[in-house]
Each structure stands twice: as structure tokens, then as C-alpha cells.
Coordinates of C-alpha atoms and ligand atoms in Angstrom, one line a residue:
M1 CA 105.3 150.2 100.1
A2 CA 108.2 150.0 97.7
S3 CA 108.6 153.1 95.7
S4 CA 108.6 152.8 91.9
P5 CA 112.1 152.5 90.4
T6 CA 113.6 155.8 89.3
P7 CA 117.0 156.7 88.1
G8 CA 117.7 158.2 91.5
N9 CA 116.9 155.3 93.7
N10 CA 118.3 152.5 91.6
R11 CA 121.8 153.7 90.8
P12 CA 124.4 151.1 91.8
V13 CA 125.8 152.3 95.2
R14 CA 129.1 150.9 96.4
G15 CA 128.9 148.8 99.5
K16 CA 125.1 148.5 99.3
A17 CA 122.8 145.8 98.0
E18 CA 122.5 145.2 94.2
P19 CA 120.2 147.7 92.6
M20 CA 116.8 146.5 91.3
P21 CA 117.0 145.9 87.5
R22 CA 115.7 149.0 85.7
P23 CA 112.4 148.4 83.9
S24 CA 112.9 148.0 80.2
V25 CA 110.5 148.1 77.3
L26 CA 113.1 146.3 75.1
K27 CA 115.1 143.2 75.8
D28 CA 118.2 145.2 74.8
G29 CA 119.3 148.1 72.6
S30 CA 119.5 146.0 69.3
L31 CA 117.6 145.8 66.1
E32 CA 116.4 142.4 67.1
A33 CA 114.8 143.9 70.2
I34 CA 112.9 146.4 68.0
A35 CA 111.8 143.7 65.6
E36 CA 110.5 141.7 68.5
F37 CA 108.6 144.7 69.8
I38 CA 107.0 145.0 66.3
T39 CA 106.2 141.4 65.7
E40 CA 104.7 141.0 69.1
G41 CA 102.2 143.6 67.9
K42 CA 103.3 146.3 70.4
A43 CA 103.9 149.0 67.8
K44 CA 100.8 150.2 66.1
N45 CA 101.6 153.9 65.6
I46 CA 105.1 154.1 64.3
I47 CA 106.6 157.5 63.5
V48 CA 109.7 157.7 61.2
M49 CA 111.9 160.7 61.4
S50 CA 114.5 161.1 58.7
G51 CA 117.3 163.2 57.4
A52 CA 119.8 163.5 54.5
G53 CA 121.4 160.1 55.4
I54 CA 118.5 158.2 53.8
S55 CA 119.1 159.8 50.4
T56 CA 122.9 159.5 50.1
A57 CA 122.5 156.1 48.6
A58 CA 120.4 157.8 45.9
G59 CA 123.4 160.0 45.1
I60 CA 122.4 163.2 47.0
P61 CA 125.1 164.3 49.4
D62 CA 124.1 165.0 53.0
F63 CA 125.0 168.2 54.7
R64 CA 127.5 167.6 57.5
S65 CA 129.5 164.4 56.7
P66 CA 133.2 165.6 56.6
G67 CA 134.5 165.5 53.1
T68 CA 131.4 164.4 51.3
G69 CA 128.7 166.6 52.9
L70 CA 127.3 169.7 51.0
Y71 CA 128.6 172.1 53.6
D72 CA 132.2 171.1 52.9
A73 CA 131.7 171.4 49.1
L74 CA 130.3 175.0 49.1
G75 CA 133.8 176.7 48.9
K76 CA 133.1 177.6 45.3
Y77 CA 130.2 179.8 46.4
N78 CA 132.3 182.1 48.6
L79 CA 129.9 181.9 51.5
P80 CA 130.6 183.6 54.9
Y81 CA 129.7 180.2 56.5
P82 CA 128.2 177.1 54.8
E83 CA 124.7 177.3 56.3
A84 CA 124.4 180.8 54.8
V85 CA 123.2 179.2 51.5
F86 CA 120.0 178.4 53.4
D87 CA 119.8 181.6 55.5
I88 CA 116.9 183.8 54.7
S89 CA 118.8 187.1 55.5
F90 CA 121.8 186.1 53.4
F91 CA 119.5 184.9 50.6
K92 CA 117.7 188.3 50.4
D93 CA 121.0 190.1 49.7
T94 CA 122.8 187.3 47.8
P95 CA 120.4 184.9 46.2
S96 CA 122.6 183.3 43.5
P97 CA 124.4 180.7 45.6
F98 CA 121.1 179.2 46.6
Y99 CA 119.9 179.0 43.0
R100 CA 123.1 177.5 41.9
L101 CA 122.8 174.8 44.5
A102 CA 119.1 174.3 43.8
K103 CA 120.0 173.5 40.2
E104 CA 122.3 170.7 41.4
L105 CA 119.7 169.4 43.9
Y106 CA 116.6 169.8 41.9
P107 CA 114.3 166.8 42.2
G108 CA 113.9 164.7 39.0
N109 CA 117.3 163.0 38.7
F110 CA 117.2 160.9 41.8
R111 CA 115.3 157.7 42.8
P112 CA 114.1 156.6 46.2
T113 CA 116.4 154.2 48.1
L114 CA 115.4 150.9 49.8
T115 CA 115.0 152.9 53.0
H116 CA 112.4 155.2 51.4
Y117 CA 110.4 152.1 50.5
F118 CA 110.3 151.1 54.2
L119 CA 107.6 153.9 54.5
P120 CA 105.0 152.4 52.1
L121 CA 105.8 149.0 53.6
L122 CA 104.9 150.2 57.1
A123 CA 101.9 152.0 55.6
K124 CA 100.7 148.8 53.9
K125 CA 100.9 147.1 57.2
N126 CA 98.8 149.9 58.8
L127 CA 101.6 150.7 61.2
L128 CA 102.8 154.1 60.0
L129 CA 101.4 157.0 61.9
R130 CA 103.5 159.5 60.0
S131 CA 106.9 160.1 58.4
Y132 CA 108.6 163.4 59.3
T133 CA 111.4 164.2 57.0
Q134 CA 113.9 167.1 56.9
N135 CA 114.7 166.3 53.3
I136 CA 113.7 168.6 50.5
D137 CA 114.4 166.0 47.8
M138 CA 110.8 164.7 47.6
L139 CA 111.9 161.1 47.3
E140 CA 109.4 159.9 49.9
R141 CA 106.6 161.1 47.5
L142 CA 108.1 159.1 44.7
T143 CA 107.5 155.9 46.5
G144 CA 103.8 156.4 45.9
I145 CA 102.9 156.6 49.6
D146 CA 99.7 158.5 50.6
E147 CA 100.9 162.1 51.0
E148 CA 98.7 162.4 54.1
L149 CA 101.3 160.3 55.8
L150 CA 104.2 162.6 55.0
V151 CA 105.4 165.8 56.7
E152 CA 108.1 167.6 54.9
A153 CA 109.3 169.6 57.9
H154 CA 111.7 171.7 55.9
G155 CA 109.4 172.2 53.0
S156 CA 110.2 171.1 49.4
F157 CA 110.7 172.2 45.8
A158 CA 107.0 171.3 45.1
T159 CA 105.8 174.9 45.4
S160 CA 107.4 178.3 45.2
K161 CA 106.4 181.7 46.2
C162 CA 107.5 185.3 46.3
I163 CA 109.4 186.2 49.5
K164 CA 107.9 189.8 49.4
C165 CA 104.2 189.4 48.4
S166 CA 103.8 185.6 48.9
L167 CA 102.3 185.2 45.4
R168 CA 102.6 181.6 44.3
S169 CA 104.5 180.8 41.1
E170 CA 104.1 177.9 38.8
S171 CA 106.7 175.4 39.8
D172 CA 107.6 174.7 36.1
H173 CA 108.3 178.4 35.6
V174 CA 110.6 178.5 38.6
K175 CA 112.3 175.2 37.5
K176 CA 112.9 176.6 34.0
H177 CA 114.6 179.7 35.4
I178 CA 116.8 177.7 37.9
M179 CA 117.8 175.3 35.2
N180 CA 118.8 178.1 32.8
D181 CA 120.9 179.8 35.6
Q182 CA 118.4 182.6 35.9
I183 CA 116.9 184.0 39.1
P184 CA 113.0 183.8 39.1
Y185 CA 111.3 187.1 40.0
C186 CA 107.7 187.7 41.0
V187 CA 105.5 188.7 38.1
K188 CA 103.4 190.9 40.5
C189 CA 106.0 192.8 42.6
G190 CA 109.4 191.8 41.3
G191 CA 110.4 190.1 44.5
L192 CA 112.6 187.0 44.6
V193 CA 110.7 183.8 44.1
K194 CA 111.9 180.9 46.2
P195 CA 110.9 177.3 46.4
E196 CA 109.1 176.7 49.7
I197 CA 112.1 175.2 51.4
T198 CA 112.4 176.3 55.0
F199 CA 115.5 178.5 55.4
F200 CA 117.3 179.2 58.7
G201 CA 115.3 182.2 60.1
E202 CA 112.0 181.1 58.7
D203 CA 109.1 179.3 60.3
L204 CA 108.5 175.6 59.6
P205 CA 105.4 174.8 57.6
L206 CA 102.2 175.0 59.6
R207 CA 101.4 171.4 58.9
F208 CA 104.6 170.4 60.9
G209 CA 103.5 172.1 64.1
K210 CA 99.9 171.1 63.8
L211 CA 100.5 167.4 63.2
A212 CA 103.5 167.0 65.5
Q213 CA 101.5 168.2 68.5
V214 CA 99.0 165.4 68.0
D215 CA 101.1 162.6 66.5
F216 CA 104.0 162.4 68.9
K217 CA 101.8 161.8 71.9
K218 CA 100.3 158.8 70.2
C219 CA 103.6 157.3 69.0
D220 CA 104.5 153.8 70.3
L221 CA 107.7 153.3 68.3
L222 CA 110.0 156.0 67.0
I223 CA 112.4 155.2 64.2
V224 CA 115.0 157.8 63.4
L225 CA 117.0 157.4 60.2
G226 CA 120.0 159.1 58.7
T227 CA 120.2 162.4 60.5
S228 CA 122.8 164.1 62.7
L229 CA 119.9 165.6 64.8
Q230 CA 121.6 169.0 64.9
V231 CA 118.9 171.2 63.6
E232 CA 116.1 172.6 65.8
P233 CA 113.2 172.3 66.2
F234 CA 113.1 169.0 64.3
N235 CA 115.7 167.3 66.5
R236 CA 113.6 168.0 69.6
L237 CA 110.8 165.8 68.3
I238 CA 112.7 162.7 69.6
T239 CA 112.0 164.0 73.1
R240 CA 108.2 164.3 72.5
V241 CA 107.2 160.7 72.4
P242 CA 105.8 159.1 75.6
A243 CA 108.3 158.1 78.3
K244 CA 108.0 154.4 77.6
C245 CA 108.0 154.6 73.8
P246 CA 111.0 152.8 72.3
R247 CA 113.3 154.7 70.1
L248 CA 115.6 153.4 67.4
L249 CA 118.4 155.3 65.6
I250 CA 119.8 153.9 62.4
N251 CA 122.7 156.1 61.3
R252 CA 126.4 156.0 60.4
D253 CA 127.2 158.1 63.5
R254 CA 125.8 158.4 67.0
A255 CA 123.4 161.4 67.3
G256 CA 120.8 162.9 69.6
E257 CA 122.6 161.9 72.8
E258 CA 123.5 165.4 74.1
M259 CA 120.1 167.0 74.4
R260 CA 117.9 166.7 77.5
M261 CA 115.8 163.6 77.2
G262 CA 117.9 162.6 74.2
F263 CA 119.0 159.1 73.4
D264 CA 120.5 156.9 76.1
F265 CA 122.2 154.1 74.2
D266 CA 124.8 153.4 76.9
D267 CA 122.3 153.1 79.7
K268 CA 123.3 156.2 81.6
W269 CA 120.1 156.3 83.4
K270 CA 118.7 159.3 81.6
H271 CA 115.2 157.9 81.6
S272 CA 113.0 155.9 83.9
V273 CA 112.9 153.0 81.5
K274 CA 115.4 151.5 79.1
R275 CA 114.0 152.1 75.6
D276 CA 116.7 153.3 73.2
A277 CA 118.2 151.1 70.4
L278 CA 121.0 151.9 68.0
F279 CA 122.2 150.4 64.7
L280 CA 125.4 152.1 63.6
G281 CA 125.8 151.7 59.8
N282 CA 124.1 152.5 56.5
C283 CA 120.4 153.1 56.5
D284 CA 119.7 150.6 53.7
E285 CA 121.6 147.9 55.6
G286 CA 119.9 148.6 58.9
V287 CA 116.4 148.9 57.4
R288 CA 116.9 145.7 55.3
K289 CA 118.0 143.9 58.5
L290 CA 115.0 145.2 60.4
A291 CA 112.6 144.1 57.7
Q292 CA 114.3 140.7 57.5
L293 CA 113.9 140.3 61.3
C294 CA 110.2 141.1 61.0
G295 CA 109.8 138.7 58.1
W296 CA 109.2 141.5 55.6
E297 CA 112.4 141.5 53.5
D298 CA 110.8 140.1 50.3
E299 CA 107.9 142.6 50.5
L300 CA 110.4 145.5 50.9
Q301 CA 112.5 144.3 48.0
A302 CA 109.4 143.9 45.8
L303 CA 108.2 147.5 46.6
Y304 CA 111.6 148.8 45.7
D305 CA 111.9 146.7 42.5
D306 CA 108.4 147.6 41.2
G307 CA 108.9 151.3 42.1
H308 CA 112.2 151.5 40.2
A309 CA 110.8 149.5 37.2
Q310 CA 107.9 151.9 37.0
M311 CA 110.2 154.9 37.1
K312 CA 112.5 153.5 34.5
L313 CA 109.6 152.9 32.2
A314 CA 108.3 156.4 32.7
E315 CA 111.7 157.8 32.0
E316 CA 112.1 155.8 28.8
M317 CA 108.6 156.8 27.7
E318 CA 109.4 160.5 28.4
A319 CA 112.7 160.2 26.4
L320 CA 110.8 158.6 23.6
A321 CA 108.1 161.2 23.6
L322 CA 110.8 164.0 23.6
S323 CA 112.7 162.5 20.7
E324 CA 109.5 162.0 18.7
N325 CA 108.6 165.5 19.5
D326 CA 111.9 166.7 18.1
K327 CA 111.4 164.6 14.9
A328 CA 107.9 165.9 14.5
K329 CA 109.0 169.5 14.9
S330 CA 111.7 169.3 12.3
T331 CA 109.3 167.7 9.8
D332 CA 106.9 170.5 10.5
D333 CA 109.6 173.1 10.0
N334 CA 110.1 171.8 6.5
K335 CA 106.4 171.9 5.6
E336 CA 105.3 174.5 3.1
T337 CA 103.7 177.6 4.5
L338 CA 100.0 177.7 4.2
E339 CA 98.2 180.9 3.3
D340 CA 96.3 181.1 6.5
P341 CA 98.8 180.9 9.4
E342 CA 96.0 180.0 11.8
A343 CA 95.0 177.0 9.7
K344 CA 98.6 176.0 9.4
E345 CA 98.9 176.0 13.1
E346 CA 95.8 173.9 13.6
L347 CA 97.1 171.3 11.1
K348 CA 100.5 171.1 12.6
V349 CA 99.2 170.5 16.0
K350 CA 96.8 167.8 14.9
D351 CA 99.6 165.9 12.9
T352 CA 102.0 166.1 15.7
K353 CA 99.6 164.8 18.2
E354 CA 98.6 161.8 16.2
A355 CA 102.1 161.0 15.3
H356 CA 103.1 160.9 19.0
I357 CA 100.4 158.6 20.2
D358 CA 100.9 156.2 17.3
T359 CA 104.7 156.0 17.8
I360 CA 104.3 155.4 21.5
K361 CA 101.8 152.6 21.1
D362 CA 104.1 150.9 18.6
E363 CA 107.2 151.2 20.6
L364 CA 105.8 150.5 24.0
E365 CA 105.6 146.8 23.5
D366 CA 109.4 146.8 23.0
I367 CA 110.0 148.7 26.2
I368 CA 107.7 146.6 28.3
S369 CA 109.4 143.4 27.2
K370 CA 112.5 144.6 29.0
F371 CA 110.8 144.5 32.4
E372 CA 110.2 141.6 34.7
T373 CA 106.9 143.0 35.7
A374 CA 104.2 143.6 33.1
A375 CA 103.0 147.0 32.2
V376 CA 99.7 148.3 31.1
I377 CA 99.0 151.8 29.7
S378 CA 96.0 153.2 31.5
S379 CA 95.8 156.2 29.3
T380 CA 97.7 158.1 26.7
T381 CA 97.0 161.8 26.3
A382 CA 98.7 164.5 24.4
T383 CA 98.8 168.1 25.5
V384 CA 99.6 170.9 23.2
E385 CA 101.1 174.2 24.1
K386 CA 101.4 177.2 21.8
T387 CA 104.1 179.7 22.3
V388 CA 105.1 182.8 20.4
D389 CA 108.7 183.7 19.9
G390 CA 110.3 187.1 20.0
E391 CA 109.5 187.9 16.3
G392 CA 105.8 187.0 16.7
E393 CA 106.2 183.6 15.0
V394 CA 104.1 180.9 16.5
V395 CA 106.1 177.9 17.7
T396 CA 104.1 174.8 18.8
E397 CA 105.4 172.4 21.4
T398 CA 103.6 169.1 21.9
S399 CA 104.2 167.0 24.9
V400 CA 102.8 163.5 25.5
E401 CA 101.8 162.4 29.0
T402 CA 101.4 158.7 29.6
D403 CA 100.1 157.0 32.7
V404 CA 101.6 153.6 33.1
V405 CA 100.3 151.1 35.7
L406 CA 102.7 148.2 36.5
L407 CA 101.2 144.9 37.5
S408 CA 103.1 142.0 39.0
K409 CA 103.6 139.2 36.5
A410 CA 102.5 136.5 38.9
Ligands
OAD1 P1 123.3 165.9 58.2 O1 124.2 166.0 57.0 O2 123.5 166.9 59.3 O3 123.4 164.5 58.8 C1 123.3 163.3 58.1 C2 123.6 162.1 58.9 O4 123.4 161.0 58.2 C3 125.0 162.1 59.4 O5 125.0 161.7 60.8 C4 125.7 161.0 58.5 O6 126.7 160.2 59.2 C5 124.5 160.1 58.3 N1 124.5 159.3 57.0 C6 124.9 159.7 55.8 N2 124.7 158.8 54.9 C7 124.2 157.7 55.5 C8 123.8 156.4 55.1 N3 123.8 156.0 53.9 N4 123.3 155.6 56.1 C9 123.2 156.0 57.4 N5 123.6 157.2 57.8 C10 124.1 158.1 56.9 O7 121.8 166.0 57.6 P2 120.5 166.3 58.4 O8 120.5 165.8 59.7 O9 119.4 165.8 57.5 O10 118.3 172.1 56.4 O11 120.5 167.9 58.4 C11 119.4 168.6 58.9 C12 119.2 169.9 58.2 O12 120.4 170.6 58.2 C13 118.8 169.7 56.8 O13 117.4 169.6 56.6 C14 119.2 171.0 56.2 C15 120.5 171.2 56.9 O14 120.9 172.6 57.1 C16 117.7 172.7 55.4 O15 117.8 172.3 54.2 C17 116.9 173.9 55.7

């Protein structure tokens, strides 16, 4: 009986008969082959693994690209070595470089790229088993994807806790400190409060280990995007898919070839079947081409356009609310003092609140007309916060939150 083909018994041997062709799950190592695999319905549980390269088009530098990567730009922080900025032992003694960097990287100023929107597209088609990202920028979340489908393997800025007593801190409180160049300390024990980003020397989030154990066995197509695959244990995930599971890398540079069971783009007979594909170039370009080959390009573009229009609208609304807030505040400051300070405060709050909502309703029409898609306000609510300054004077801040739902104009 003929033995099944293995790397050992099929290697070309000089002077002997031609070797049997090695079994392959892909016609070749191209994007076209991956698209064919998808459109033939062979991929139903796709896992996407990503790194900083998917966010460079959003304006966030990656870590290791020579010249442009963060680790080359950290000279101003006088670090013993660049990764020290994310090293927990170093951080405990010298926390300020991390907080300075966190101020630059803090989520809020960046928008998801076309590549990020490939995730909700796969989810919409019921093909996404999970997205595993090393990124801490939270841009995946901003695409509106169901968060159950996301694993932020290196944590994120979403939550913060004390490194001594683990007490959680309000993320707004931590953000305020970081933005004002202050170090946030724990209100309970005085320890350093750190966003729950996984530093070198720390365990990855429990969710990572728990889900990876189950997901990777089920994976039938692995898509790896924008990562140098240099950081463990994340990089080892590419070896945990079944032996016949095709794997695609879209990246500017080759990566993941050195490790055991790593990628075998050049057919070096590392695996029993040929299954690895490579697109060398920018993520947005590779992802767009893949979507195009699958017949999904328009849908991908629409998700991106609608997502960005929605964010632009929300930003304009927020700016409007802030400027109205400033106006209302200065009007209030000029008001005569009432005899009863409590009553004065009540009145001020009520006036401000109503002024905001009215102004927003009036000016919204104008903003909406700028968009190709139509917008509908689902609710407009005002929240009022009272704060007391150092001299015991009550200062009232009003912020307006608006939920906007965008509908396609069709
Ligand atoms: P790296 O900076 O190590 O690798 C980014 C990869 O993306 C490189 O291979 C780049 O060539 C490639 N790249 C950059 N822009 C691209 C683009 N537009 N299109 C395609 N490829 C592009 O970043 P990661 O692999 O994500 O840890 O780094 C992994 C971890 O190392 C990070 O999570 C971080 C860091 O220390 C922590 O923050 C804890």
C-alpha cells in the first residue's frame, strides 16, 4: 500500500523518479487562491490575527519599522532599551515615559482603516470566528463589531487598575491625568494606576488563553495582518491551527517564517500540505484586493464610508456641544448672584440644559446636509455634573450626549 505523502518521502531526489506532487489545500500561495477557497465555501470559521501594521494608515506608528516605528522614536525618553517603555519592572521604578507615550497614543484621535472594516464585513457574512489583535488602540471596537468577536490580546486603554491593589479606576479619571501630564495614583493605596495594557513581564488577559484554546482548533482559514510576529505568545498562535488550515499573511515584510511550524511561503516542505499564502504590501491594498476577488469590495467600501461619516458627525456634534457649553457658561458667569446659592445652581443647570438641546436640534439639520447618508437622532440627552472648586465655589459643567443613527439614503 502506498504510504501517504510526507515531506520526508516526497523530496526531490537526484537520479530518482519525479516526486509525487505534494497535496495542497490552495492552488498556489496567492490572494486569488485564498479568495477561491473562501468563495467555494471552504472557509466558515475565519480567524484574523493582527498587529500595528493595520493601524499605520490611521496615523498610528507601528513599533519596529526602521525609521518610522515607535521604538526608533523613543530616544527622547532616555530608555535603557526601547521595549522598556512597556516593561512592568521598568515601569514600577520609572513610570513617566509610559505615561508620556500613552498621551500620544491615547485612543480618541484616530479612526479605523479599511482593513479594520474587513472584520465587520466577515462578521456580517457569518464567517468570522474571532479577531485576535495585539493592538491597544481600540480601533476594532470603533467599527461597531460585536465585541464578543474581539480578543485584545495585549489589553487596551478601556480599563485601568492599580498595579498594587488591583482597584479599578474610572477610565475618565485616568485619561484626565494622562492628558494633563500627571501620573494617576490609586485612591485606596497610592499605587500606580495603569491602563490594562499587557506589559512585558505580565500575563495576557484571561480571555486570550481561554478563547485561543478553543478557537484555533476550529479555524479553517487564518488571516494574519500587519504584524512582525516577533512577540510571544501571540506569534505562536499561527502554529495552532489544524495542519490543513490555509494561512494568509498580508504585510509589508515577510514574517513568521523562522519559528517551528511557521509560514512556508517558499515551499520548503515544512508541512505535510501546501497551505501558506503571502501578499507583500500594505494591508489596505491587500484587503481591498481580497474583498474584490470575493466580490465584496463595494460592501467593504460602504462599511468604511458609513462608519467614517458616523464618526465625523459625532465629532461635529461633540464640538458643537462643547462650544455651546462654553457659551452657556460665560452667560451664566455674568448672571446676577441670587440670594440662595442652591436655587441659583438649580436655575443655572436648567437653563444650560435646555439651551444645549435646542441649539443642537436647530443646527443638526445643517450638519446632516453635508453627508451623503441620512442621519437620524435617536435620542438627545443632557447630563449635568456639579463640581466644587478649591474655594468652595460651585462650578457646573453640562455635557450633551447624542446618539446618532445613520441610515443609508437609498
Ligand atoms: P511591529 O511594529 O513589530 O510590526 C508591524 C509590522 O507591520 C511590520 O512588519 C511592518 O512592516 C508592517 N506594516 C506597517 N505598516 C503596514 C501597512 N500599512 N501595511 C502592511 N504592513 C505594515 O508591530 P506588532 O507586530 O504589532 O506590545 O508588535 C507586536 C507587539 O510588540 C505590540 O503589541 C507591542 C510591541 O511591543 C505591546 O504593546 C505590549
